[in-house]
Amino acid sequence: QVQLVQSGAEVKKPGASVRISCKTSGYTLTTYYVHWVRQAPGQGLEWMGIIKFSGGGTRYAQKFQGRVTMTRDTSANTVFLEMTSLRSEDTAVYYCATRYYDDGCADYWGPGTLVSVSS
Amino acid sequence: QSALTQPASVSGSPGQSITISCTGTSSDIGNYKYVSWYQQYPGKAPKLLIYEVTYRPSGVSNRFSGSKSGNTASLTISGLQAEDEADYYCSSFTRTNIVVFGGGTTLTVL
């Protein structure tokens, strides 16, 4: 069964950085695309960017360019999301989600990682 | 890139059909077939319901259907059931090769 396993909740202070991981279970990411989507408390979904697992090519939403980096470790079948200069507005659940095709959607989703930013 | 526009809420009675609209521009919905819909229950990850405007992934009920006209996409749920009460989000590929979501619609089954 296909599953995405994400790292645990994080509590950070404003200005700090956070790195979240997303590992697959049940299949390899080799030919997949991985999206990162976040959801602030009580708010809607916000697309952050996408990484192509083979090759590591990335595209980011303009809002996050310069502050977000998506990388992958092919040997560990894991992708990472790093966000710097955290502020309170970054408090959200961060989801990784995958799709075989680069067609703007995702059919397998991780359970989400809560990142709380507070002084 | 602005978010797509969805109604904040819709409601319907069991057995009825409802339609949720999702309005974009010619830079996204209007010129791309890559429009998707998701269902999300509180505290859970979204579930893909519709991709490429009209296609349902395996396992998704045929009570869910998608369509598009111009810059507006629509999700129709027929034979409404209590379990359909959830939040629904549309998304679209854009001309800059990024993805944009709608603001979400809360469906209440009366």
Tab-separated table of C-alpha atoms in Angstrom:
chain	number	residue	atom	x	y	z
A	1	GLN	CA	0.000	0.000	0.000
A	2	VAL	CA	1.285	3.416	-0.958
A	3	GLN	CA	1.989	5.665	1.999
A	4	LEU	CA	3.815	8.891	2.598
A	5	VAL	CA	5.414	9.311	6.006
A	6	GLN	CA	6.201	12.823	7.176
A	7	SER	CA	8.418	14.013	9.999
A	8	GLY	CA	6.954	15.106	13.308
A	9	ALA	CA	5.568	18.398	14.486
A	10	GLU	CA	7.941	21.326	14.891
A	11	VAL	CA	7.879	24.374	17.134
A	12	LYS	CA	10.050	27.251	15.980
A	13	LYS	CA	10.739	30.843	16.930
A	14	PRO	CA	10.353	33.689	14.441
A	15	GLY	CA	13.398	34.007	12.228
A	16	ALA	CA	14.352	30.346	12.549
A	17	SER	CA	14.390	27.711	9.817
A	18	VAL	CA	12.604	24.377	9.577
A	19	ARG	CA	13.227	21.241	7.545
A	20	ILE	CA	10.426	18.734	7.009
A	21	SER	CA	10.877	15.307	5.464
A	22	CYS	CA	8.544	13.114	3.430
A	23	LYS	CA	9.382	9.460	2.823
A	24	THR	CA	7.474	6.947	0.788
A	25	SER	CA	6.462	3.492	1.853
A	26	GLY	CA	5.281	0.921	-0.635
A	27	TYR	CA	6.772	2.430	-3.749
A	28	THR	CA	9.802	4.359	-4.918
A	29	LEU	CA	9.635	7.994	-5.849
A	30	THR	CA	11.986	7.592	-8.759
A	31	THR	CA	9.597	8.719	-11.458
A	32	TYR	CA	7.266	10.816	-9.347
A	33	TYR	CA	6.620	14.472	-8.767
A	34	VAL	CA	6.224	15.676	-5.190
A	35	HIS	CA	4.152	18.711	-4.293
A	36	TRP	CA	4.268	20.626	-1.037
A	37	VAL	CA	1.002	22.204	0.078
A	38	ARG	CA	0.313	24.008	3.332
A	39	GLN	CA	-2.829	24.856	5.272
A	40	ALA	CA	-2.928	27.479	7.988
A	41	PRO	CA	-5.363	26.889	10.867
A	42	GLY	CA	-8.922	27.286	9.614
A	43	GLN	CA	-7.718	28.332	6.181
A	44	GLY	CA	-7.571	26.828	2.697
A	45	LEU	CA	-4.906	24.934	0.823
A	46	GLU	CA	-1.883	26.812	-0.489
A	47	TRP	CA	0.448	25.314	-3.104
A	48	MET	CA	4.100	25.936	-2.343
A	49	GLY	CA	5.989	24.148	-5.069
A	50	ILE	CA	6.963	20.903	-6.736
A	51	ILE	CA	10.084	18.781	-7.109
A	52	LYS	CA	10.716	16.159	-9.742
A	53	PHE	CA	12.274	13.283	-7.869
A	54	SER	CA	14.433	12.129	-10.753
A	55	GLY	CA	16.722	15.022	-11.535
A	56	GLY	CA	15.604	17.228	-8.665
A	57	GLY	CA	14.125	20.005	-10.792
A	58	THR	CA	11.922	22.392	-8.824
A	59	ARG	CA	9.265	25.044	-9.354
A	60	TYR	CA	8.089	27.315	-6.578
A	61	ALA	CA	5.116	29.580	-6.087
A	62	GLN	CA	6.326	33.150	-6.405
A	63	LYS	CA	5.344	33.849	-2.798
A	64	PHE	CA	7.887	31.326	-1.514
A	65	GLN	CA	10.770	31.869	-3.914
A	66	GLY	CA	13.939	32.688	-2.028
A	67	ARG	CA	12.608	31.366	1.277
A	68	VAL	CA	11.784	27.753	0.423
A	69	THR	CA	14.010	24.994	-0.889
A	70	MET	CA	12.856	21.536	-1.936
A	71	THR	CA	15.436	18.785	-2.187
A	72	ARG	CA	15.525	15.033	-2.296
A	73	ASP	CA	17.696	12.116	-1.177
A	74	THR	CA	17.355	9.452	-3.810
A	75	SER	CA	19.048	6.772	-1.718
A	76	ALA	CA	16.566	7.308	1.107
A	77	ASN	CA	13.499	7.781	-1.114
A	78	THR	CA	12.867	10.994	0.769
A	79	VAL	CA	12.125	14.592	-0.126
A	80	PHE	CA	12.671	17.619	2.059
A	81	LEU	CA	11.110	21.029	2.435
A	82	GLU	CA	13.216	23.729	4.051
A	83	MET	CA	11.791	27.114	4.904
A	84	THR	CA	13.843	29.974	6.315
A	85	SER	CA	13.036	33.253	8.090
A	86	LEU	CA	9.924	31.788	9.672
A	87	ARG	CA	7.183	34.110	10.855
A	88	SER	CA	3.953	33.531	12.741
A	89	GLU	CA	1.988	33.446	9.485
A	90	ASP	CA	3.908	30.294	8.525
A	91	THR	CA	2.140	28.356	11.275
A	92	ALA	CA	0.374	25.643	9.304
A	93	VAL	CA	0.106	21.982	8.484
A	94	TYR	CA	2.508	21.158	5.668
A	95	TYR	CA	1.565	18.300	3.344
A	96	CYS	CA	3.656	16.447	0.819
A	97	ALA	CA	1.730	14.842	-2.018
A	98	THR	CA	2.792	12.869	-5.054
A	99	ARG	CA	1.713	12.168	-8.589
A	100	TYR	CA	3.274	10.161	-11.403
A	101	TYR	CA	2.489	12.931	-13.876
A	102	ASP	CA	3.252	16.652	-13.789
A	103	ASP	CA	-0.357	17.666	-14.336
A	104	GLY	CA	-0.959	19.911	-11.385
A	105	CYS	CA	-2.610	17.470	-9.016
A	106	ALA	CA	-1.655	14.812	-6.495
A	107	ASP	CA	-3.252	11.490	-5.661
A	108	TYR	CA	-1.176	10.347	-2.686
A	109	TRP	CA	-0.934	12.630	0.310
A	110	GLY	CA	1.053	12.504	3.504
A	111	PRO	CA	-0.668	13.026	6.860
A	112	GLY	CA	0.812	16.495	7.247
A	113	THR	CA	3.369	18.060	9.561
A	114	LEU	CA	2.325	20.837	11.909
A	115	VAL	CA	4.808	23.688	12.097
A	116	SER	CA	4.107	26.218	14.827
A	117	VAL	CA	5.966	29.527	14.828
A	118	SER	CA	5.741	31.494	18.032
A	119	SER	CA	7.950	33.617	20.202
B	1	GLN	CA	-1.015	34.413	-8.981
B	2	SER	CA	-4.431	34.916	-7.337
B	3	ALA	CA	-6.395	32.082	-5.854
B	4	LEU	CA	-9.311	30.686	-7.778
B	5	THR	CA	-12.741	31.849	-6.598
B	6	GLN	CA	-15.133	29.416	-4.948
B	7	PRO	CA	-18.306	30.049	-2.945
B	8	ALA	CA	-17.577	29.863	0.770
B	9	SER	CA	-20.433	27.460	1.401
B	10	VAL	CA	-23.125	25.422	-0.273
B	11	SER	CA	-25.794	23.173	1.144
B	12	GLY	CA	-28.230	20.537	0.005
B	13	SER	CA	-30.528	17.846	1.254
B	14	PRO	CA	-29.822	14.139	1.002
B	15	GLY	CA	-30.552	12.833	-2.469
B	16	GLN	CA	-30.282	16.231	-4.110
B	17	SER	CA	-27.553	17.407	-6.471
B	18	ILE	CA	-25.314	20.376	-5.802
B	19	THR	CA	-22.743	22.186	-7.899
B	20	ILE	CA	-19.670	24.032	-6.678
B	21	SER	CA	-18.168	26.585	-9.021
B	22	CYS	CA	-14.532	27.566	-9.353
B	23	THR	CA	-13.721	30.709	-11.315
B	24	GLY	CA	-10.300	31.565	-12.642
B	25	THR	CA	-8.905	33.398	-15.620
B	26	SER	CA	-7.569	32.732	-19.088
B	27	SER	CA	-4.167	32.254	-17.438
B	28	ASP	CA	-5.317	29.142	-15.635
B	29	ILE	CA	-8.706	27.397	-15.932
B	30	GLY	CA	-9.604	29.055	-19.215
B	31	ASN	CA	-6.651	27.661	-21.123
B	32	TYR	CA	-5.700	24.451	-19.348
B	33	LYS	CA	-7.290	21.027	-19.053
B	34	TYR	CA	-5.456	20.442	-15.754
B	35	VAL	CA	-8.249	21.331	-13.357
B	36	SER	CA	-8.629	19.172	-10.263
B	37	TRP	CA	-10.983	18.847	-7.312
B	38	TYR	CA	-10.274	17.627	-3.779
B	39	GLN	CA	-12.392	16.634	-0.812
B	40	GLN	CA	-11.103	17.280	2.701
B	41	TYR	CA	-12.518	16.239	6.041
B	42	PRO	CA	-11.511	18.170	9.185
B	43	GLY	CA	-8.076	17.165	10.382
B	44	LYS	CA	-7.436	14.949	7.357
B	45	ALA	CA	-5.365	15.251	4.206
B	46	PRO	CA	-7.170	16.162	0.987
B	47	LYS	CA	-8.377	13.413	-1.345
B	48	LEU	CA	-8.266	13.754	-5.115
B	49	LEU	CA	-11.779	13.520	-6.586
B	50	ILE	CA	-11.372	14.810	-10.138
B	51	TYR	CA	-8.382	15.444	-12.399
B	52	GLU	CA	-8.110	16.879	-15.908
B	53	VAL	CA	-11.517	18.530	-15.525
B	54	THR	CA	-13.626	15.375	-15.811
B	55	TYR	CA	-11.671	12.250	-14.857
B	56	ARG	CA	-12.211	10.346	-11.624
B	57	PRO	CA	-9.379	8.367	-9.990
B	58	SER	CA	-10.059	4.726	-9.344
B	59	GLY	CA	-12.293	4.281	-6.311
B	60	VAL	CA	-13.998	7.676	-6.457
B	61	SER	CA	-17.780	7.450	-6.626
B	62	ASN	CA	-19.416	8.297	-9.943
B	63	ARG	CA	-21.686	10.640	-7.977
B	64	PHE	CA	-18.839	13.138	-8.364
B	65	SER	CA	-18.424	14.755	-11.754
B	66	GLY	CA	-16.489	17.693	-13.146
B	67	SER	CA	-16.926	20.089	-16.023
B	68	LYS	CA	-15.560	23.343	-17.375
B	69	SER	CA	-16.882	26.259	-19.383
B	70	GLY	CA	-14.632	29.160	-20.211
B	71	ASN	CA	-12.827	30.325	-17.094
B	72	THR	CA	-15.132	28.444	-14.706
B	73	ALA	CA	-14.896	24.849	-13.598
B	74	SER	CA	-17.621	23.038	-11.696
B	75	LEU	CA	-17.928	20.044	-9.409
B	76	THR	CA	-21.317	18.364	-9.238
B	77	ILE	CA	-22.249	15.911	-6.521
B	78	SER	CA	-25.391	13.947	-7.255
B	79	GLY	CA	-27.427	11.875	-4.830
B	80	LEU	CA	-26.078	13.860	-1.899
B	81	GLN	CA	-25.198	11.792	1.159
B	82	ALA	CA	-24.378	12.755	4.732
B	83	GLU	CA	-20.817	11.557	4.227
B	84	ASP	CA	-20.323	14.179	1.505
B	85	GLU	CA	-20.287	16.908	4.150
B	86	ALA	CA	-16.721	18.211	3.854
B	87	ASP	CA	-14.600	20.992	2.388
B	88	TYR	CA	-13.996	20.991	-1.362
B	89	TYR	CA	-11.119	22.635	-3.199
B	90	CYS	CA	-10.460	23.201	-6.859
B	91	SER	CA	-7.017	23.670	-8.353
B	92	SER	CA	-5.593	24.510	-11.743
B	93	PHE	CA	-2.328	24.494	-13.573
B	94	THR	CA	-1.340	27.973	-14.720
B	95	ARG	CA	0.546	29.492	-17.644
B	96	THR	CA	3.591	29.904	-15.424
B	97	ASN	CA	3.615	26.151	-14.702
B	98	ILE	CA	2.591	26.538	-11.091
B	99	VAL	CA	-0.556	25.354	-9.333
B	100	VAL	CA	-3.188	27.558	-7.757
B	101	PHE	CA	-5.982	26.478	-5.400
B	102	GLY	CA	-9.416	27.864	-4.832
B	103	GLY	CA	-10.325	29.233	-1.426
B	104	GLY	CA	-12.432	26.184	-0.605
B	105	THR	CA	-16.144	25.499	-0.234
B	106	THR	CA	-17.798	23.979	2.818
B	107	LEU	CA	-20.611	21.625	1.901
B	108	THR	CA	-23.360	21.150	4.459
B	109	VAL	CA	-25.797	18.274	4.051
B	110	LEU	CA	-29.039	19.390	5.655
